[in-house]
Every structure is written in C-alpha cells, then in structure tokens.
Amino acid sequence: MQDFGNDLSLEAYMQLPVEQYYELDPAMIRPLGGKRFALQVPRVNLFNVWVEPLVEVVVHLSNDRDAVIIEAKNCRLSGSPLIENLHLDQRFCLSFVTTLTWSSAVTSGQDGNGASTLQSPEQSGKGHIQGVVQGDARLDVWSEVVQPFHLMPRFALEGTSNAVMGALVGNLLPRFMDRLGNDYKRWATDPAYREARKSAAKHESVAR
C-alpha cells in the first residue's frame, strides 16, 4: 500500500487509539468498551454441521509502540443443533495471539531486471513510499473429544480440527488486514474522516 508519509504516515495510523478499530468493519468487529472487541468469525462447515465462533479480544500497542497485539480472551461457539446439543462451547479452550507490525520503504528506481528497488525513507527523500503491514498469528486449541467424534481416528480428528482452525485464521486475518489497508487509505486521503476519528477518540476518552 502507499505510505502517505509525515503526519499521514502508516506508522501514525497504526498508532491511533485501538478503540477506533471497530471502524474497519462494523459487521465483523463489535466494540465492547475500551480496548475490548468481539470478532464474528465467518461460518465454518464441517461434514454436515456448521459452527460460528465469536471471539472476544483485547487490542493494544506494544510497550515500544512498534506493534499492535490482538489477544483472544474468550471464544463462544454457536452452530447447528448437533453443536448446540453437545455443548461444545463448554468443552474447549482457545489461545489466539496476533501481532501486527509495519514498515515503509521508498521506490527509488529500477534494478537491471526492471524491478523496483527499495530504500528506507531516511535513505531517499524521493520516490514513492510503500508501506507494508505484516501479521503473525499463533492459534492453540484444546478440546474434549465427545461423541460421536470419539469414533474418528485420531489423525483424522486432528487433521480436520487443524483444517478448521486454519480456515479461521486464513479467513479472519486476511480480511482484517484488507480492511486495515483500505481504512488507512481513507484516513490518509479524507480530512473529514480523520476529523471524525479524532472526535470519536476524544469522546471515548471523556466517557472513560
């Protein structure tokens, strides 16, 4: 994505109050107050049943203000009748931590192969600044195996569970990152939107 630099830099955007993250996608992210949010994970189908996790997370900047950390504090499962009848919501524990970091570089020409070459903004005051946001996710799940899933071979159960959890991360994180990039562009190019975000942050501070 383009980094607009100076007061509109990607770094300035990423260090905005995390309370404003619900602006990214109100359908996916619901504010719970302060730095707590509920993330609605898209429906996951497994055989003839389906499940929709709702993950409560806390979002905060790292101590050095060089990363945004998203930590799951609770996860609730809703789903098809089988999921509800088995009370799977009470039979598992989830640990989910995502770390978002960012960097910027300036496109300063092309190399011998025609590819763009990059320098840090400090190395070159010319060129087009490119910003990059990277996400690193760790997801661990512990679950009690209940009927009828206890009849499945262990390798099949583990493989299926890993596939479902992988789908959660593979769906939720890219969608979040995509919304983040679009919101940054809007924030950097729309003064009215920036002012609205600033006013919302002041209102949140007064409310607390």
GROMACS .gro file of C-alpha atoms in nm:
model
  208
    1MET     CA    1   0.000   0.000   0.000
    2GLN     CA    2   0.109   0.361  -0.046
    3ASP     CA    3   0.252   0.527   0.264
    4PHE     CA    4   0.148   0.893   0.255
    5GLY     CA    5   0.425   0.995   0.494
    6ASN     CA    6   0.472   1.268   0.756
    7ASP     CA    7   0.160   1.320   0.971
    8LEU     CA    8  -0.030   1.082   0.742
    9SER     CA    9   0.225   0.803   0.758
   10LEU     CA   10   0.137   0.438   0.803
   11GLU     CA   11   0.314   0.449   1.140
   12ALA     CA   12   0.096   0.740   1.257
   13TYR     CA   13  -0.215   0.548   1.153
   14MET     CA   14  -0.112   0.223   1.320
   15GLN     CA   15  -0.051   0.411   1.646
   16LEU     CA   16  -0.402   0.559   1.655
   17PRO     CA   17  -0.612   0.463   1.960
   18VAL     CA   18  -0.709   0.099   1.918
   19GLU     CA   19  -1.059   0.185   2.041
   20GLN     CA   20  -1.127   0.303   1.685
   21TYR     CA   21  -1.075  -0.041   1.526
   22TYR     CA   22  -1.447  -0.108   1.501
   23GLU     CA   23  -1.446   0.144   1.214
   24LEU     CA   24  -1.271  -0.117   0.998
   25ASP     CA   25  -1.572  -0.345   0.955
   26PRO     CA   26  -1.872  -0.297   1.186
   27ALA     CA   27  -2.020  -0.625   1.055
   28MET     CA   28  -1.714  -0.819   1.174
   29ILE     CA   29  -1.588  -0.611   1.469
   30ARG     CA   30  -1.817  -0.502   1.753
   31PRO     CA   31  -1.683  -0.274   2.030
   32LEU     CA   32  -1.730  -0.400   2.386
   33GLY     CA   33  -1.581  -0.095   2.554
   34GLY     CA   34  -1.226   0.030   2.587
   35LYS     CA   35  -0.981  -0.198   2.410
   36ARG     CA   36  -1.215  -0.499   2.402
   37PHE     CA   37  -1.388  -0.616   2.085
   38ALA     CA   38  -1.597  -0.908   1.965
   39LEU     CA   39  -1.485  -1.061   1.634
   40GLN     CA   40  -1.752  -1.253   1.442
   41VAL     CA   41  -1.576  -1.533   1.254
   42PRO     CA   42  -1.746  -1.642   0.928
   43ARG     CA   43  -1.934  -1.972   0.943
   44VAL     CA   44  -1.720  -2.287   0.916
   45ASN     CA   45  -1.873  -2.607   0.774
   46LEU     CA   46  -1.753  -2.948   0.896
   47PHE     CA   47  -1.918  -3.254   0.744
   48ASN     CA   48  -2.293  -3.197   0.795
   49VAL     CA   49  -2.260  -2.947   1.080
   50TRP     CA   50  -2.157  -2.584   1.098
   51VAL     CA   51  -2.011  -2.359   1.364
   52GLU     CA   52  -1.977  -1.982   1.407
   53PRO     CA   53  -1.716  -1.874   1.664
   54LEU     CA   54  -1.746  -1.535   1.834
   55VAL     CA   55  -1.407  -1.433   1.972
   56GLU     CA   56  -1.364  -1.167   2.239
   57VAL     CA   57  -1.027  -0.995   2.200
   58VAL     CA   58  -0.821  -0.724   2.364
   59VAL     CA   59  -0.620  -0.497   2.131
   60HIS     CA   60  -0.325  -0.288   2.248
   61LEU     CA   61   0.000  -0.134   2.130
   62SER     CA   62   0.325  -0.296   2.240
   63ASN     CA   63   0.534  -0.116   2.502
   64ASP     CA   64   0.763   0.018   2.229
   65ARG     CA   65   0.462   0.124   2.018
   66ASP     CA   66   0.602  -0.069   1.722
   67ALA     CA   67   0.337  -0.343   1.705
   68VAL     CA   68  -0.036  -0.392   1.752
   69ILE     CA   69  -0.119  -0.701   1.956
   70ILE     CA   70  -0.456  -0.877   1.937
   71GLU     CA   71  -0.520  -1.134   2.210
   72ALA     CA   72  -0.823  -1.361   2.244
   73LYS     CA   73  -0.972  -1.362   2.593
   74ASN     CA   74  -1.281  -1.573   2.531
   75CYS     CA   75  -1.445  -1.766   2.249
   76ARG     CA   76  -1.807  -1.873   2.224
   77LEU     CA   77  -1.936  -2.128   1.975
   78SER     CA   78  -2.278  -2.131   1.819
   79GLY     CA   79  -2.381  -2.367   1.545
   80SER     CA   80  -2.610  -2.633   1.409
   81PRO     CA   81  -2.828  -2.837   1.651
   82LEU     CA   82  -2.557  -3.101   1.698
   83ILE     CA   83  -2.304  -2.839   1.806
   84GLU     CA   84  -2.553  -2.686   2.048
   85ASN     CA   85  -2.665  -3.023   2.190
   86LEU     CA   86  -2.306  -3.135   2.255
   87HIS     CA   87  -2.232  -2.811   2.445
   88LEU     CA   88  -1.901  -2.779   2.261
   89ASP     CA   89  -1.890  -2.420   2.377
   90GLN     CA   90  -1.807  -2.554   2.725
   91ARG     CA   91  -1.561  -2.820   2.612
   92PHE     CA   92  -1.275  -2.629   2.457
   93CYS     CA   93  -1.019  -2.358   2.529
   94LEU     CA   94  -0.868  -2.124   2.273
   95SER     CA   95  -0.547  -1.921   2.277
   96PHE     CA   96  -0.510  -1.674   1.992
   97VAL     CA   97  -0.246  -1.401   1.964
   98THR     CA   98  -0.187  -1.193   1.652
   99THR     CA   99   0.095  -0.940   1.621
  100LEU     CA  100   0.078  -0.671   1.353
  101THR     CA  101   0.398  -0.488   1.256
  102TRP     CA  102   0.461  -0.233   0.983
  103SER     CA  103   0.742  -0.084   0.779
  104SER     CA  104   0.791   0.159   0.492
  105ALA     CA  105   1.035   0.192   0.204
  106VAL     CA  106   1.078   0.425  -0.094
  107THR     CA  107   1.070   0.301  -0.453
  108SER     CA  108   1.376   0.473  -0.596
  109GLY     CA  109   1.403   0.342  -0.950
  110GLN     CA  110   1.454   0.002  -1.109
  111ASP     CA  111   1.725  -0.260  -1.100
  112GLY     CA  112   1.881  -0.429  -1.403
  113ASN     CA  113   1.585  -0.664  -1.432
  114GLY     CA  114   1.328  -0.384  -1.435
  115ALA     CA  115   1.209  -0.449  -1.080
  116SER     CA  116   1.154  -0.160  -0.839
  117THR     CA  117   1.433  -0.103  -0.589
  118LEU     CA  118   1.356  -0.001  -0.232
  119GLN     CA  119   1.529   0.226   0.017
  120SER     CA  120   1.424   0.340   0.360
  121PRO     CA  121   1.260   0.685   0.376
  122GLU     CA  122   1.574   0.806   0.555
  123GLN     CA  123   1.793   0.697   0.261
  124SER     CA  124   1.597   0.877  -0.006
  125GLY     CA  125   1.364   1.173   0.002
  126LYS     CA  126   1.244   1.094  -0.349
  127GLY     CA  127   1.024   0.824  -0.489
  128HIS     CA  128   0.700   0.656  -0.393
  129ILE     CA  129   0.681   0.540  -0.032
  130GLN     CA  130   0.543   0.188   0.006
  131GLY     CA  131   0.402   0.072   0.338
  132VAL     CA  132   0.369  -0.289   0.446
  133VAL     CA  133   0.171  -0.437   0.734
  134GLN     CA  134   0.260  -0.790   0.839
  135GLY     CA  135   0.057  -1.020   1.062
  136ASP     CA  136   0.189  -1.311   1.266
  137ALA     CA  137  -0.075  -1.533   1.427
  138ARG     CA  138  -0.049  -1.812   1.684
  139LEU     CA  139  -0.356  -2.024   1.750
  140ASP     CA  140  -0.380  -2.309   2.002
  141VAL     CA  141  -0.698  -2.502   2.078
  142TRP     CA  142  -0.765  -2.761   2.348
  143SER     CA  143  -1.087  -2.959   2.328
  144GLU     CA  144  -1.259  -3.252   2.496
  145VAL     CA  145  -1.345  -3.523   2.240
  146VAL     CA  146  -1.714  -3.611   2.277
  147GLN     CA  147  -1.948  -3.848   2.097
  148PRO     CA  148  -1.977  -3.906   1.805
  149PHE     CA  149  -1.634  -3.757   1.730
  150HIS     CA  150  -1.459  -4.012   1.955
  151LEU     CA  151  -1.525  -4.274   1.685
  152MET     CA  152  -1.300  -4.091   1.438
  153PRO     CA  153  -0.932  -4.199   1.410
  154ARG     CA  154  -0.707  -3.960   1.598
  155PHE     CA  155  -0.516  -3.849   1.287
  156ALA     CA  156  -0.843  -3.773   1.107
  157LEU     CA  157  -0.978  -3.576   1.402
  158GLU     CA  158  -0.657  -3.377   1.438
  159GLY     CA  159  -0.635  -3.315   1.065
  160THR     CA  160  -0.994  -3.197   1.047
  161SER     CA  161  -0.955  -2.972   1.351
  162ASN     CA  162  -0.637  -2.821   1.210
  163ALA     CA  163  -0.812  -2.758   0.879
  164VAL     CA  164  -1.099  -2.579   1.053
  165MET     CA  165  -0.867  -2.370   1.272
  166GLY     CA  166  -0.654  -2.291   0.970
  167ALA     CA  167  -0.965  -2.174   0.788
  168LEU     CA  168  -1.045  -1.941   1.078
  169VAL     CA  169  -0.704  -1.776   1.069
  170GLY     CA  170  -0.687  -1.792   0.689
  171ASN     CA  171  -1.022  -1.617   0.660
  172LEU     CA  172  -1.028  -1.376   0.951
  173LEU     CA  173  -0.673  -1.237   0.942
  174PRO     CA  174  -0.655  -1.160   0.566
  175ARG     CA  175  -0.998  -0.997   0.583
  176PHE     CA  176  -0.889  -0.786   0.879
  177MET     CA  177  -0.565  -0.687   0.703
  178ASP     CA  178  -0.753  -0.595   0.386
  179ARG     CA  179  -0.992  -0.373   0.584
  180LEU     CA  180  -0.693  -0.218   0.762
  181GLY     CA  181  -0.529  -0.120   0.433
  182ASN     CA  182  -0.848   0.029   0.292
  183ASP     CA  183  -0.917   0.221   0.612
  184TYR     CA  184  -0.564   0.363   0.619
  185LYS     CA  185  -0.603   0.495   0.264
  186ARG     CA  186  -0.933   0.658   0.356
  187TRP     CA  187  -0.787   0.806   0.675
  188ALA     CA  188  -0.486   0.948   0.487
  189THR     CA  189  -0.685   1.099   0.199
  190ASP     CA  190  -1.011   1.212   0.363
  191PRO     CA  191  -0.970   1.505   0.609
  192ALA     CA  192  -1.334   1.481   0.721
  193TYR     CA  193  -1.288   1.114   0.809
  194ARG     CA  194  -0.970   1.191   1.005
  195GLU     CA  195  -1.151   1.461   1.199
  196ALA     CA  196  -1.441   1.227   1.274
  197ARG     CA  197  -1.198   0.965   1.404
  198LYS     CA  198  -1.025   1.226   1.619
  199SER     CA  199  -1.357   1.345   1.763
  200ALA     CA  200  -1.460   0.987   1.837
  201ALA     CA  201  -1.132   0.929   2.021
  202LYS     CA  202  -1.187   1.241   2.235
  203HIS     CA  203  -1.541   1.130   2.315
  204GLU     CA  204  -1.414   0.786   2.416
  205SER     CA  205  -1.154   0.943   2.647
  206VAL     CA  206  -1.417   1.162   2.815
  207ALA     CA  207  -1.652   0.865   2.856
  208ARG     CA  208  -1.382   0.674   3.042
   0.00000   0.00000   0.00000
